[in-house]
PDB file of C-alpha atoms in Angstrom:
ATOM      1  CA  MET A   1     179.080  62.149  91.219  1.00 49.00           C
ATOM      2  CA  LYS A   2     175.855  63.166  89.443  1.00 47.00           C
ATOM      3  CA  SER A   3     175.497  62.477  85.777  1.00 51.00           C
ATOM      4  CA  TYR A   4     174.899  65.411  83.465  1.00 37.00           C
ATOM      5  CA  LYS A   5     171.246  64.336  83.093  1.00 45.00           C
ATOM      6  CA  GLU A   6     170.732  64.209  86.846  1.00 46.00           C
ATOM      7  CA  PHE A   7     172.458  67.558  87.234  1.00 40.00           C
ATOM      8  CA  VAL A   8     170.175  69.211  84.671  1.00 40.00           C
ATOM      9  CA  LYS A   9     167.076  67.594  86.217  1.00 46.00           C
ATOM     10  CA  SER A  10     167.931  68.768  89.731  1.00 47.00           C
ATOM     11  CA  ASN A  11     168.585  72.295  88.471  1.00 50.00           C
ATOM     12  CA  ILE A  12     165.217  72.352  86.684  1.00 53.00           C
ATOM     13  CA  TYR A  13     163.493  71.473  89.973  1.00 51.00           C
ATOM     14  CA  LEU A  14     165.550  74.162  91.726  1.00 43.00           C
ATOM     15  CA  MET A  15     164.607  76.796  89.154  1.00 51.00           C
ATOM     16  CA  ARG A  16     160.936  75.898  89.445  1.00 57.00           C
ATOM     17  CA  TYR A  17     161.103  76.163  93.213  1.00 46.00           C
ATOM     18  CA  LEU A  18     162.854  79.524  93.049  1.00 40.00           C
ATOM     19  CA  LYS A  19     160.282  80.799  90.548  1.00 47.00           C
ATOM     20  CA  ARG A  20     157.384  79.795  92.804  1.00 50.00           C
ATOM     21  CA  PHE A  21     159.176  81.289  95.796  1.00 39.00           C
ATOM     22  CA  ASN A  22     159.740  84.614  94.029  1.00 43.00           C
ATOM     23  CA  GLU A  23     156.125  84.691  92.820  1.00 45.00           C
ATOM     24  CA  SER A  24     154.885  84.122  96.363  1.00 44.00           C
ATOM     25  CA  ILE A  25     157.098  86.931  97.648  1.00 42.00           C
ATOM     26  CA  GLU A  26     155.807  89.284  94.936  1.00 46.00           C
ATOM     27  CA  SER A  27     152.216  88.215  95.605  1.00 83.00           C
ATOM     28  CA  TYR A  28     152.633  88.787  99.358  1.00 84.00           C
ATOM     29  CA  SER A  29     154.138  92.204  98.704  1.00 87.00           C
ATOM     30  CA  ASP A  30     151.329  93.108  96.260  1.00 90.00           C
ATOM     31  CA  ILE A  31     148.664  92.130  98.793  1.00 91.00           C
ATOM     32  CA  LYS A  32     150.290  94.271 101.481  1.00 92.00           C
ATOM     33  CA  SER A  33     150.432  97.238  99.083  1.00 92.00           C
ATOM     34  CA  ILE A  34     146.761  96.863  98.141  1.00 94.00           C
ATOM     35  CA  CYS A  35     145.729  96.590 101.790  1.00 96.00           C
ATOM     36  CA  GLU A  36     147.673  99.743 102.534  1.00 96.00           C
ATOM     37  CA  LYS A  37     146.072 101.557  99.577  1.00 95.00           C
ATOM     38  CA  TYR A  38     142.537 100.725 100.751  1.00 96.00           C
ATOM     39  CA  ARG A  39     143.350 101.129 104.445  1.00 96.00           C
ATOM     40  CA  ILE A  40     142.627  97.514 105.304  1.00 97.00           C
ATOM     41  CA  THR A  41     144.165  96.620 108.654  1.00 97.00           C
ATOM     42  CA  ASN A  42     144.252  93.635 111.033  1.00 97.00           C
ATOM     43  CA  TYR A  43     144.480  91.141 108.183  1.00 97.00           C
ATOM     44  CA  THR A  44     146.060  87.740 107.726  1.00 96.00           C
ATOM     45  CA  ILE A  45     147.292  86.496 104.343  1.00 93.00           C
ATOM     46  CA  ASN A  46     146.336  82.870 103.705  1.00 93.00           C
ATOM     47  CA  SER A  47     148.326  80.326 101.710  1.00 89.00           C
ATOM     48  CA  ASP A  48     145.899  80.583  98.752  1.00 90.00           C
ATOM     49  CA  GLY A  49     146.411  84.357  98.496  1.00 90.00           C
ATOM     50  CA  SER A  50     143.112  85.234 100.173  1.00 94.00           C
ATOM     51  CA  ILE A  51     142.951  87.357 103.309  1.00 96.00           C
ATOM     52  CA  ASP A  52     141.044  87.206 106.588  1.00 98.00           C
ATOM     53  CA  VAL A  53     140.192  90.528 108.221  1.00 98.00           C
ATOM     54  CA  ASP A  54     139.486  91.043 111.904  1.00 98.00           C
ATOM     55  CA  GLY A  55     137.253  94.095 111.674  1.00 98.00           C
ATOM     56  CA  ASP A  56     135.499  96.070 108.918  1.00 98.00           C
ATOM     57  CA  VAL A  57     136.361  96.441 105.229  1.00 98.00           C
ATOM     58  CA  ASP A  58     135.201  99.616 103.475  1.00 98.00           C
ATOM     59  CA  LEU A  59     135.655  99.623  99.689  1.00 98.00           C
ATOM     60  CA  SER A  60     132.698 101.904  98.999  1.00 98.00           C
ATOM     61  CA  GLU A  61     132.910 104.793  96.513  1.00 98.00           C
ATOM     62  CA  LYS A  62     136.285 103.735  95.108  1.00 97.00           C
ATOM     63  CA  GLY A  63     135.237 103.642  91.431  1.00 96.00           C
ATOM     64  CA  ILE A  64     136.220  99.977  91.118  1.00 97.00           C
ATOM     65  CA  THR A  65     134.742  97.488  88.632  1.00 97.00           C
ATOM     66  CA  LYS A  66     136.031  94.434  90.524  1.00 96.00           C
ATOM     67  CA  LEU A  67     137.306  93.704  94.012  1.00 97.00           C
ATOM     68  CA  PRO A  68     141.062  94.326  94.338  1.00 95.00           C
ATOM     69  CA  LEU A  69     141.669  91.334  96.630  1.00 95.00           C
ATOM     70  CA  LYS A  70     140.410  87.845  97.350  1.00 95.00           C
ATOM     71  CA  PHE A  71     138.747  87.813 100.772  1.00 97.00           C
ATOM     72  CA  ARG A  72     137.915  84.723 102.834  1.00 98.00           C
ATOM     73  CA  ASN A  73     136.531  85.744 106.232  1.00 98.00           C
ATOM     74  CA  VAL A  74     135.673  89.227 107.521  1.00 98.00           C
ATOM     75  CA  SER A  75     134.593  89.485 111.158  1.00 98.00           C
ATOM     76  CA  GLY A  76     132.952  92.919 110.857  1.00 98.00           C
ATOM     77  CA  ASN A  77     131.065  94.745 108.094  1.00 98.00           C
ATOM     78  CA  PHE A  78     131.982  94.475 104.400  1.00 98.00           C
ATOM     79  CA  ASN A  79     131.038  97.439 102.220  1.00 98.00           C
ATOM     80  CA  CYS A  80     131.680  97.464  98.456  1.00 98.00           C
ATOM     81  CA  GLY A  81     128.674  99.622  97.592  1.00 98.00           C
ATOM     82  CA  ASN A  82     128.503 102.705  95.364  1.00 98.00           C
ATOM     83  CA  ASN A  83     131.006 101.484  92.783  1.00 98.00           C
ATOM     84  CA  GLN A  84     130.778 100.078  89.255  1.00 98.00           C
ATOM     85  CA  LEU A  85     131.072  96.398  90.181  1.00 98.00           C
ATOM     86  CA  THR A  86     129.811  93.869  87.641  1.00 97.00           C
ATOM     87  CA  THR A  87     130.910  90.832  89.658  1.00 97.00           C
ATOM     88  CA  LEU A  88     131.248  89.804  93.304  1.00 98.00           C
ATOM     89  CA  LYS A  89     134.223  87.548  92.599  1.00 96.00           C
ATOM     90  CA  GLY A  90     136.630  87.798  95.519  1.00 97.00           C
ATOM     91  CA  CYS A  91     133.970  88.475  98.156  1.00 98.00           C
ATOM     92  CA  PRO A  92     134.442  86.893 101.585  1.00 98.00           C
ATOM     93  CA  LYS A  93     132.770  83.556 102.260  1.00 97.00           C
ATOM     94  CA  THR A  94     131.625  84.722 105.680  1.00 98.00           C
ATOM     95  CA  VAL A  95     130.862  88.198 107.017  1.00 98.00           C
ATOM     96  CA  GLY A  96     130.230  88.630 110.721  1.00 98.00           C
ATOM     97  CA  GLY A  97     128.428  91.966 110.383  1.00 98.00           C
ATOM     98  CA  ASP A  98     126.541  93.635 107.505  1.00 98.00           C
ATOM     99  CA  PHE A  99     127.245  93.154 103.795  1.00 98.00           C
ATOM    100  CA  TYR A 100     126.686  96.051 101.366  1.00 98.00           C
ATOM    101  CA  CYS A 101     126.944  95.745  97.575  1.00 98.00           C
ATOM    102  CA  GLY A 102     124.207  98.207  96.619  1.00 98.00           C
ATOM    103  CA  ASN A 103     124.443 100.868  93.917  1.00 98.00           C
ATOM    104  CA  ASN A 104     126.599  98.891  91.488  1.00 98.00           C
ATOM    105  CA  GLN A 105     126.081  97.270  88.073  1.00 98.00           C
ATOM    106  CA  LEU A 106     125.515  93.722  89.318  1.00 98.00           C
ATOM    107  CA  THR A 107     123.320  91.325  87.350  1.00 97.00           C
ATOM    108  CA  THR A 108     123.997  88.329  89.601  1.00 96.00           C
ATOM    109  CA  LEU A 109     124.800  87.598  93.261  1.00 97.00           C
ATOM    110  CA  LYS A 110     127.107  84.734  92.327  1.00 96.00           C
ATOM    111  CA  GLY A 111     130.215  84.952  94.493  1.00 97.00           C
ATOM    112  CA  CYS A 112     128.563  86.723  97.430  1.00 97.00           C
ATOM    113  CA  PRO A 113     129.059  85.509 101.025  1.00 97.00           C
ATOM    114  CA  LYS A 114     127.335  82.279 102.064  1.00 95.00           C
ATOM    115  CA  THR A 115     126.945  83.425 105.651  1.00 96.00           C
ATOM    116  CA  VAL A 116     126.180  86.972 106.826  1.00 98.00           C
ATOM    117  CA  GLY A 117     125.700  87.730 110.508  1.00 97.00           C
ATOM    118  CA  GLY A 118     123.888  91.054 109.981  1.00 98.00           C
ATOM    119  CA  ASP A 119     121.986  92.710 107.110  1.00 98.00           C
ATOM    120  CA  PHE A 120     122.454  92.018 103.399  1.00 98.00           C
ATOM    121  CA  TYR A 121     121.995  94.998 101.062  1.00 98.00           C
ATOM    122  CA  CYS A 122     122.022  94.561  97.270  1.00 98.00           C
ATOM    123  CA  SER A 123     119.497  97.232  96.263  1.00 98.00           C
ATOM    124  CA  TYR A 124     119.923  99.519  93.243  1.00 98.00           C
ATOM    125  CA  ASN A 125     121.644  97.076  90.917  1.00 98.00           C
ATOM    126  CA  LYS A 126     120.483  95.259  87.768  1.00 98.00           C
ATOM    127  CA  LEU A 127     119.640  91.921  89.357  1.00 98.00           C
ATOM    128  CA  THR A 128     117.058  89.731  87.627  1.00 95.00           C
ATOM    129  CA  THR A 129     117.410  86.831  90.077  1.00 94.00           C
ATOM    130  CA  LEU A 130     118.444  86.230  93.684  1.00 97.00           C
ATOM    131  CA  GLU A 131     120.195  82.945  92.912  1.00 96.00           C
ATOM    132  CA  GLY A 132     123.473  82.820  94.817  1.00 95.00           C
ATOM    133  CA  SER A 133     122.256  84.875  97.773  1.00 96.00           C
ATOM    134  CA  PRO A 134     123.310  83.839 101.304  1.00 95.00           C
ATOM    135  CA  GLN A 135     121.205  81.100 102.855  1.00 85.00           C
ATOM    136  CA  SER A 136     122.334  81.940 106.385  1.00 88.00           C
ATOM    137  CA  LEU A 137     121.427  85.489 107.370  1.00 94.00           C
ATOM    138  CA  GLY A 138     121.216  87.087 110.802  1.00 96.00           C
ATOM    139  CA  GLY A 139     119.490  90.357 109.817  1.00 97.00           C
ATOM    140  CA  ASP A 140     117.418  91.993 107.083  1.00 98.00           C
ATOM    141  CA  PHE A 141     117.604  91.382 103.321  1.00 98.00           C
ATOM    142  CA  TYR A 142     117.302  94.373 100.965  1.00 98.00           C
ATOM    143  CA  CYS A 143     116.952  93.746  97.217  1.00 98.00           C
ATOM    144  CA  SER A 144     114.753  96.702  96.281  1.00 98.00           C
ATOM    145  CA  TYR A 145     115.003  98.627  93.004  1.00 98.00           C
ATOM    146  CA  ASN A 146     116.528  95.999  90.786  1.00 98.00           C
ATOM    147  CA  LYS A 147     114.984  94.218  87.790  1.00 98.00           C
ATOM    148  CA  LEU A 148     113.775  91.144  89.654  1.00 98.00           C
ATOM    149  CA  THR A 149     111.035  89.069  88.049  1.00 96.00           C
ATOM    150  CA  THR A 150     111.325  86.247  90.596  1.00 95.00           C
ATOM    151  CA  LEU A 151     112.315  85.779  94.252  1.00 97.00           C
ATOM    152  CA  GLU A 152     113.620  82.265  93.690  1.00 95.00           C
ATOM    153  CA  GLY A 153     116.946  81.807  95.458  1.00 95.00           C
ATOM    154  CA  SER A 154     116.213  84.201  98.318  1.00 95.00           C
ATOM    155  CA  PRO A 155     117.047  83.162 101.903  1.00 93.00           C
ATOM    156  CA  GLN A 156     114.068  81.414 103.495  1.00 87.00           C
ATOM    157  CA  THR A 157     114.417  82.850 106.999  1.00 88.00           C
ATOM    158  CA  VAL A 158     115.226  86.545 107.460  1.00 95.00           C
ATOM    159  CA  GLY A 159     114.718  89.481 109.795  1.00 97.00           C
ATOM    160  CA  GLY A 160     113.079  91.957 107.418  1.00 97.00           C
ATOM    161  CA  PHE A 161     112.721  91.598 103.638  1.00 98.00           C
ATOM    162  CA  ASP A 162     112.441  94.457 101.136  1.00 98.00           C
ATOM    163  CA  CYS A 163     111.849  93.619  97.464  1.00 98.00           C
ATOM    164  CA  SER A 164     109.987  96.813  96.559  1.00 98.00           C
ATOM    165  CA  GLY A 165     110.484  98.608  93.256  1.00 98.00           C
ATOM    166  CA  ASN A 166     111.108  95.576  91.047  1.00 98.00           C
ATOM    167  CA  GLU A 167     109.191  93.840  88.232  1.00 98.00           C
ATOM    168  CA  LEU A 168     107.671  91.019  90.261  1.00 98.00           C
ATOM    169  CA  THR A 169     104.410  89.428  89.181  1.00 96.00           C
ATOM    170  CA  THR A 170     104.575  86.698  91.843  1.00 95.00           C
ATOM    171  CA  LEU A 171     105.983  86.185  95.348  1.00 97.00           C
ATOM    172  CA  GLU A 172     106.917  82.564  94.679  1.00 96.00           C
ATOM    173  CA  GLY A 173     110.327  81.808  96.190  1.00 95.00           C
ATOM    174  CA  SER A 174     110.108  84.489  98.878  1.00 95.00           C
ATOM    175  CA  PRO A 175     111.110  83.812 102.502  1.00 94.00           C
ATOM    176  CA  GLN A 176     108.414  81.930 104.380  1.00 88.00           C
ATOM    177  CA  THR A 177     109.400  83.216 107.813  1.00 89.00           C
ATOM    178  CA  VAL A 178     110.015  86.959 108.211  1.00 96.00           C
ATOM    179  CA  GLY A 179     110.806  88.217 111.690  1.00 96.00           C
ATOM    180  CA  GLY A 180     110.594  91.912 110.799  1.00 97.00           C
ATOM    181  CA  TYR A 181     108.705  93.713 108.025  1.00 97.00           C
ATOM    182  CA  PHE A 182     107.990  92.537 104.475  1.00 98.00           C
ATOM    183  CA  ASP A 183     107.795  95.114 101.669  1.00 98.00           C
ATOM    184  CA  CYS A 184     106.740  94.080  98.161  1.00 98.00           C
ATOM    185  CA  SER A 185     105.202  97.401  97.159  1.00 98.00           C
ATOM    186  CA  ASP A 186     105.749  99.049  93.744  1.00 98.00           C
ATOM    187  CA  ASN A 187     105.805  95.857  91.690  1.00 98.00           C
ATOM    188  CA  GLU A 188     103.455  94.189  89.182  1.00 98.00           C
ATOM    189  CA  LEU A 189     101.847  91.704  91.568  1.00 98.00           C
ATOM    190  CA  THR A 190      98.435  90.291  90.773  1.00 95.00           C
ATOM    191  CA  THR A 191      98.457  87.805  93.675  1.00 95.00           C
ATOM    192  CA  LEU A 192     100.022  87.318  97.117  1.00 97.00           C
ATOM    193  CA  GLU A 193     100.281  83.563  96.628  1.00 96.00           C
ATOM    194  CA  GLY A 194     103.740  82.204  97.436  1.00 95.00           C
ATOM    195  CA  GLY A 195     104.531  84.987  99.892  1.00 96.00           C
ATOM    196  CA  PRO A 196     105.493  84.629 103.553  1.00 95.00           C
ATOM    197  CA  GLN A 197     103.001  82.977 105.887  1.00 93.00           C
ATOM    198  CA  SER A 198     104.329  84.701 108.985  1.00 95.00           C
ATOM    199  CA  VAL A 199     105.462  88.336 109.244  1.00 97.00           C
ATOM    200  CA  GLY A 200     106.659  89.652 112.594  1.00 97.00           C
ATOM    201  CA  ARG A 201     105.982  93.320 111.895  1.00 97.00           C
ATOM    202  CA  HIS A 202     104.438  95.293 109.006  1.00 98.00           C
ATOM    203  CA  PHE A 203     103.372  93.962 105.604  1.00 98.00           C
ATOM    204  CA  TYR A 204     103.439  96.369 102.641  1.00 98.00           C
ATOM    205  CA  CYS A 205     101.979  95.450  99.248  1.00 98.00           C
ATOM    206  CA  SER A 206     100.807  98.850  97.991  1.00 98.00           C
ATOM    207  CA  ASN A 207     101.111 100.049  94.383  1.00 98.00           C
ATOM    208  CA  ASN A 208     100.597  96.712  92.668  1.00 98.00           C
ATOM    209  CA  LYS A 209      97.808  95.167  90.552  1.00 97.00           C
ATOM    210  CA  LEU A 210      96.154  93.068  93.233  1.00 97.00           C
ATOM    211  CA  THR A 211      92.466  92.242  92.851  1.00 95.00           C
ATOM    212  CA  THR A 212      92.377  89.986  95.935  1.00 95.00           C
ATOM    213  CA  LEU A 213      94.314  89.497  99.170  1.00 95.00           C
ATOM    214  CA  GLU A 214      93.998  85.738  99.098  1.00 94.00           C
ATOM    215  CA  GLY A 215      97.311  83.972  99.730  1.00 94.00           C
ATOM    216  CA  GLY A 216      98.536  86.727 102.045  1.00 95.00           C
ATOM    217  CA  PRO A 217     100.254  86.067 105.384  1.00 96.00           C
ATOM    218  CA  LYS A 218      98.327  84.163 108.033  1.00 94.00           C
ATOM    219  CA  THR A 219      99.893  86.169 110.867  1.00 95.00           C
ATOM    220  CA  ILE A 220     101.126  89.788 110.867  1.00 97.00           C
ATOM    221  CA  GLY A 221     102.569  91.529 113.915  1.00 97.00           C
ATOM    222  CA  GLY A 222     102.071  95.097 112.667  1.00 97.00           C
ATOM    223  CA  ASN A 223     100.224  97.065 109.977  1.00 97.00           C
ATOM    224  CA  PHE A 224      98.907  95.745 106.644  1.00 97.00           C
ATOM    225  CA  ASP A 225      99.168  98.289 103.812  1.00 98.00           C
ATOM    226  CA  CYS A 226      97.443  97.235 100.587  1.00 97.00           C
ATOM    227  CA  SER A 227      96.616 100.713  99.245  1.00 97.00           C
ATOM    228  CA  TYR A 228      96.726 101.677  95.549  1.00 97.00           C
ATOM    229  CA  ASN A 229      95.744  98.328  94.085  1.00 97.00           C
ATOM    230  CA  GLN A 230      92.692  97.139  92.151  1.00 94.00           C
ATOM    231  CA  LEU A 231      90.848  95.569  95.063  1.00 94.00           C
ATOM    232  CA  THR A 232      87.070  95.356  94.899  1.00 80.00           C
TER     233      THR A 232
END
């Protein structure tokens, strides 16, 4: 027969177990309700409370300030653009298709996916740095119309790269290999030093403060637009 002390101890363990069990049931139920609300289908709930989605996730234009769920892997596109997001906490670690977080209130890319199979779009935010951006990218990278003063932290190999409409004075930190086009127009650039050495298609650097084209790409597969500068 158990002593009173052993009886109390075993009941404490039982109560703790039941509490965790009930919390997990409530958490599972909450996740299902949220998925239903945002029309997320073909998902799997993981033991840590995150979800994997086989297909696309569209959370655009929902008026949210943070993501309603913790995502892990999404096989298709992930769209959380046109909201009021101030953080990317909860974003999937991998996205098989395109990733959209444009038109929000983001000041950092911390928390964004590490691997994106398609394009990455973070334009029209309040970013001052690209630190935290994915280092494995299968498509184009769009970071135009932010408040960027540096390209440090950007992926080093991309399809196309658009950093137009920022406050850049240098291209240091930019991708060195660009398979598509490179657009750094409408900035405050005085030099092309630090920019990509190889651009597969067009190179745009118009509407800056360039006085020389030294440091520009060594190879360009398309047009070179350097109009509206201070070249002599």
